[in-house]
Amino acid sequence: MSGLDPKHIGRFFLLIFLQGFFLVNAALFDGLAIPFLYVFIILKLPVDINRVLLLVICFISGLSVDLFYHTLGLHAAACVLMGFIRPGILNALQPRDGYDAGASIGISSMGFGWFFIYSVALIFAHHFYLFFLEIFSFSYIPRTLLKVFLSTAYTFILILLVHLIFSKRR
């Protein structure tokens, strides 16, 4: 089981800082596309991380963003859901030979197609749960679904840019 190394801790603080101070006002299309770059913290955790540690990190990540957005646990709940379903998605996408011990998640190690499916599935689940929990009604289903899809695309594009900028060239 893998733990955390300094780069994961640094990524946590950097992404929470960026989310709380810069991306809080980066919505597009009259609030229909909202970027949540901080979910990259969860996406980049090691494949074999302890599940309890994973859920704790998810909760702390979401709660940290809740402090900036004044959302009283909505992000914490969505992140815990993301952490809960992550092992299932990793299992569904597992290569024939399995994952290497301590395998890192990224385009260079897993390929773009794998990274796309993995990231979009988790981002979509996070956003779907977050926005429907936020609205707490099925009266606005079309608008909320549009918000989920646009925000998922916006978030993935930002994550892809950050990942490509900061990934090591081989």
mmCIF file of C-alpha atoms in Angstrom:
data_model
loop_
_atom_site.group_PDB
_atom_site.id
_atom_site.type_symbol
_atom_site.label_atom_id
_atom_site.label_comp_id
_atom_site.label_asym_id
_atom_site.label_seq_id
_atom_site.Cartn_x
_atom_site.Cartn_y
_atom_site.Cartn_z
ATOM 1 C CA MET A 1 0.000 0.000 0.000
ATOM 2 C CA SER A 2 1.334 3.354 -0.979
ATOM 3 C CA GLY A 3 1.385 6.417 1.204
ATOM 4 C CA LEU A 4 1.967 10.019 0.334
ATOM 5 C CA ASP A 5 5.184 11.639 -0.702
ATOM 6 C CA PRO A 6 6.061 15.360 -0.629
ATOM 7 C CA LYS A 7 4.900 15.973 -4.209
ATOM 8 C CA HIS A 8 1.350 14.871 -3.303
ATOM 9 C CA ILE A 9 1.332 17.165 -0.279
ATOM 10 C CA GLY A 10 2.702 20.061 -2.347
ATOM 11 C CA ARG A 11 0.110 19.425 -5.056
ATOM 12 C CA PHE A 12 -2.628 19.460 -2.398
ATOM 13 C CA PHE A 13 -1.683 22.908 -1.083
ATOM 14 C CA LEU A 14 -1.038 24.373 -4.545
ATOM 15 C CA LEU A 15 -4.341 23.204 -6.025
ATOM 16 C CA ILE A 16 -6.409 24.219 -2.996
ATOM 17 C CA PHE A 17 -4.740 27.654 -3.134
ATOM 18 C CA LEU A 18 -5.431 28.029 -6.871
ATOM 19 C CA GLN A 19 -9.021 26.857 -6.466
ATOM 20 C CA GLY A 20 -9.746 29.116 -3.519
ATOM 21 C CA PHE A 21 -8.102 32.299 -4.715
ATOM 22 C CA PHE A 22 -8.202 32.215 -8.520
ATOM 23 C CA LEU A 23 -10.670 29.692 -9.896
ATOM 24 C CA VAL A 24 -13.489 30.700 -7.561
ATOM 25 C CA ASN A 25 -14.278 33.455 -10.093
ATOM 26 C CA ALA A 26 -13.477 31.557 -13.302
ATOM 27 C CA ALA A 27 -16.988 30.411 -14.255
ATOM 28 C CA LEU A 28 -17.994 30.642 -17.909
ATOM 29 C CA PHE A 29 -21.327 30.855 -19.728
ATOM 30 C CA ASP A 30 -23.193 32.622 -16.948
ATOM 31 C CA GLY A 31 -22.128 30.084 -14.330
ATOM 32 C CA LEU A 32 -22.852 26.970 -16.394
ATOM 33 C CA ALA A 33 -19.194 25.939 -16.628
ATOM 34 C CA ILE A 34 -17.346 25.990 -13.319
ATOM 35 C CA PRO A 35 -13.806 24.621 -13.072
ATOM 36 C CA PHE A 36 -12.887 22.469 -10.089
ATOM 37 C CA LEU A 37 -9.190 21.897 -10.693
ATOM 38 C CA TYR A 38 -8.705 20.706 -7.118
ATOM 39 C CA VAL A 39 -10.132 17.263 -8.001
ATOM 40 C CA PHE A 40 -6.773 16.669 -9.698
ATOM 41 C CA ILE A 41 -5.489 16.026 -6.154
ATOM 42 C CA ILE A 42 -7.644 12.904 -6.001
ATOM 43 C CA LEU A 43 -7.014 11.854 -9.590
ATOM 44 C CA LYS A 44 -3.222 11.861 -9.116
ATOM 45 C CA LEU A 45 -3.092 9.822 -5.908
ATOM 46 C CA PRO A 46 -1.235 6.495 -6.192
ATOM 47 C CA VAL A 47 -3.167 3.515 -7.521
ATOM 48 C CA ASP A 48 -2.482 1.417 -4.425
ATOM 49 C CA ILE A 49 -3.183 4.052 -1.763
ATOM 50 C CA ASN A 50 -4.831 2.799 1.419
ATOM 51 C CA ARG A 51 -8.609 3.229 1.025
ATOM 52 C CA VAL A 52 -9.102 4.842 4.426
ATOM 53 C CA LEU A 53 -6.320 7.334 3.668
ATOM 54 C CA LEU A 54 -7.911 7.969 0.262
ATOM 55 C CA LEU A 55 -11.281 8.822 1.826
ATOM 56 C CA VAL A 56 -9.642 11.045 4.458
ATOM 57 C CA ILE A 57 -7.728 12.947 1.766
ATOM 58 C CA CYS A 58 -10.917 13.293 -0.285
ATOM 59 C CA PHE A 59 -12.813 14.631 2.715
ATOM 60 C CA ILE A 60 -10.080 17.124 3.657
ATOM 61 C CA SER A 61 -9.751 18.283 0.032
ATOM 62 C CA GLY A 62 -13.478 18.877 -0.292
ATOM 63 C CA LEU A 63 -13.780 20.514 3.107
ATOM 64 C CA SER A 64 -10.895 22.861 2.271
ATOM 65 C CA VAL A 65 -12.705 24.008 -0.859
ATOM 66 C CA ASP A 66 -15.966 24.287 1.093
ATOM 67 C CA LEU A 67 -14.263 26.912 3.260
ATOM 68 C CA PHE A 68 -13.586 29.066 0.188
ATOM 69 C CA TYR A 69 -16.990 28.506 -1.438
ATOM 70 C CA HIS A 70 -19.061 28.648 1.789
ATOM 71 C CA THR A 71 -20.870 25.470 0.749
ATOM 72 C CA LEU A 72 -21.124 23.663 4.094
ATOM 73 C CA GLY A 73 -19.823 20.236 3.106
ATOM 74 C CA LEU A 74 -21.073 19.896 -0.468
ATOM 75 C CA HIS A 75 -17.571 19.585 -1.896
ATOM 76 C CA ALA A 76 -16.560 17.265 0.945
ATOM 77 C CA ALA A 77 -19.492 14.969 0.128
ATOM 78 C CA ALA A 78 -18.750 15.011 -3.613
ATOM 79 C CA CYS A 79 -15.061 14.288 -3.008
ATOM 80 C CA VAL A 80 -15.814 11.412 -0.645
ATOM 81 C CA LEU A 81 -18.094 9.944 -3.329
ATOM 82 C CA MET A 82 -15.247 10.359 -5.802
ATOM 83 C CA GLY A 83 -12.879 8.557 -3.436
ATOM 84 C CA PHE A 84 -15.427 5.820 -2.841
ATOM 85 C CA ILE A 85 -15.912 4.989 -6.529
ATOM 86 C CA ARG A 86 -12.266 5.516 -7.563
ATOM 87 C CA PRO A 87 -11.134 1.943 -6.699
ATOM 88 C CA GLY A 88 -13.992 0.523 -8.780
ATOM 89 C CA ILE A 89 -13.065 2.644 -11.780
ATOM 90 C CA LEU A 90 -9.395 1.725 -11.386
ATOM 91 C CA ASN A 91 -10.413 -1.933 -11.214
ATOM 92 C CA ALA A 92 -12.574 -1.624 -14.343
ATOM 93 C CA LEU A 93 -9.711 0.028 -16.250
ATOM 94 C CA GLN A 94 -7.009 -2.275 -14.892
ATOM 95 C CA PRO A 95 -4.518 -3.548 -17.484
ATOM 96 C CA ARG A 96 -4.302 -7.300 -18.081
ATOM 97 C CA ASP A 97 -1.066 -7.518 -16.092
ATOM 98 C CA GLY A 98 -2.423 -5.318 -13.296
ATOM 99 C CA TYR A 99 -0.937 -2.098 -12.018
ATOM 100 C CA ASP A 100 2.679 -1.847 -10.928
ATOM 101 C CA ALA A 101 3.222 -1.315 -7.206
ATOM 102 C CA GLY A 102 3.204 2.411 -6.531
ATOM 103 C CA ALA A 103 2.103 3.157 -10.103
ATOM 104 C CA SER A 104 1.560 6.817 -10.793
ATOM 105 C CA ILE A 105 -1.429 7.987 -12.736
ATOM 106 C CA GLY A 106 -0.752 10.063 -15.797
ATOM 107 C CA ILE A 107 -0.853 10.203 -19.561
ATOM 108 C CA SER A 108 2.758 9.087 -19.948
ATOM 109 C CA SER A 109 2.309 6.031 -17.738
ATOM 110 C CA MET A 110 -1.229 4.967 -18.677
ATOM 111 C CA GLY A 111 -1.887 6.507 -22.096
ATOM 112 C CA PHE A 112 -4.259 9.288 -23.100
ATOM 113 C CA GLY A 113 -7.305 7.062 -23.670
ATOM 114 C CA TRP A 114 -7.002 5.465 -20.234
ATOM 115 C CA PHE A 115 -6.393 8.839 -18.566
ATOM 116 C CA PHE A 116 -9.356 10.394 -20.396
ATOM 117 C CA ILE A 117 -11.836 7.673 -19.364
ATOM 118 C CA TYR A 118 -10.547 7.566 -15.780
ATOM 119 C CA SER A 119 -10.552 11.342 -15.321
ATOM 120 C CA VAL A 120 -13.836 12.128 -17.044
ATOM 121 C CA ALA A 121 -15.674 9.342 -15.193
ATOM 122 C CA LEU A 122 -14.528 10.605 -11.790
ATOM 123 C CA ILE A 123 -14.943 14.292 -12.637
ATOM 124 C CA PHE A 124 -18.446 13.634 -13.999
ATOM 125 C CA ALA A 125 -19.448 11.716 -10.846
ATOM 126 C CA HIS A 126 -18.097 14.522 -8.653
ATOM 127 C CA HIS A 127 -19.860 17.256 -10.600
ATOM 128 C CA PHE A 128 -23.133 15.339 -10.960
ATOM 129 C CA TYR A 129 -23.353 14.718 -7.225
ATOM 130 C CA LEU A 130 -22.178 18.230 -6.314
ATOM 131 C CA PHE A 131 -24.587 20.125 -8.560
ATOM 132 C CA PHE A 132 -27.649 17.997 -7.809
ATOM 133 C CA LEU A 133 -26.871 18.183 -4.095
ATOM 134 C CA GLU A 134 -26.464 21.946 -4.437
ATOM 135 C CA ILE A 135 -29.782 22.469 -6.218
ATOM 136 C CA PHE A 136 -31.507 19.748 -4.143
ATOM 137 C CA SER A 137 -34.355 19.575 -6.616
ATOM 138 C CA PHE A 138 -35.245 17.807 -9.812
ATOM 139 C CA SER A 139 -37.060 20.905 -11.102
ATOM 140 C CA TYR A 140 -34.016 22.099 -13.019
ATOM 141 C CA ILE A 141 -32.776 18.816 -14.486
ATOM 142 C CA PRO A 142 -31.925 20.092 -18.012
ATOM 143 C CA ARG A 143 -30.005 23.131 -16.739
ATOM 144 C CA THR A 144 -28.237 21.112 -14.037
ATOM 145 C CA LEU A 145 -27.219 18.406 -16.520
ATOM 146 C CA LEU A 146 -25.904 21.079 -18.887
ATOM 147 C CA LYS A 147 -23.937 22.525 -15.970
ATOM 148 C CA VAL A 148 -22.549 19.063 -15.146
ATOM 149 C CA PHE A 149 -21.424 18.406 -18.735
ATOM 150 C CA LEU A 150 -19.935 21.864 -19.334
ATOM 151 C CA SER A 151 -18.179 21.903 -15.962
ATOM 152 C CA THR A 152 -16.811 18.397 -16.530
ATOM 153 C CA ALA A 153 -15.380 19.462 -19.897
ATOM 154 C CA TYR A 154 -13.964 22.710 -18.475
ATOM 155 C CA THR A 155 -12.403 20.919 -15.507
ATOM 156 C CA PHE A 156 -10.905 18.173 -17.683
ATOM 157 C CA ILE A 157 -9.375 20.696 -20.085
ATOM 158 C CA LEU A 158 -7.759 22.570 -17.185
ATOM 159 C CA ILE A 159 -6.513 19.314 -15.641
ATOM 160 C CA LEU A 160 -5.106 18.245 -18.999
ATOM 161 C CA LEU A 161 -3.287 21.573 -19.406
ATOM 162 C CA VAL A 162 -1.853 21.446 -15.885
ATOM 163 C CA HIS A 163 -0.875 17.807 -16.335
ATOM 164 C CA LEU A 164 0.885 18.475 -19.639
ATOM 165 C CA ILE A 165 2.659 21.581 -18.327
ATOM 166 C CA PHE A 166 3.977 19.917 -15.189
ATOM 167 C CA SER A 167 4.587 16.374 -16.414
ATOM 168 C CA LYS A 168 8.193 15.390 -16.911
ATOM 169 C CA ARG A 169 9.345 15.151 -20.496
ATOM 170 C CA ARG A 170 10.814 11.731 -21.282
#
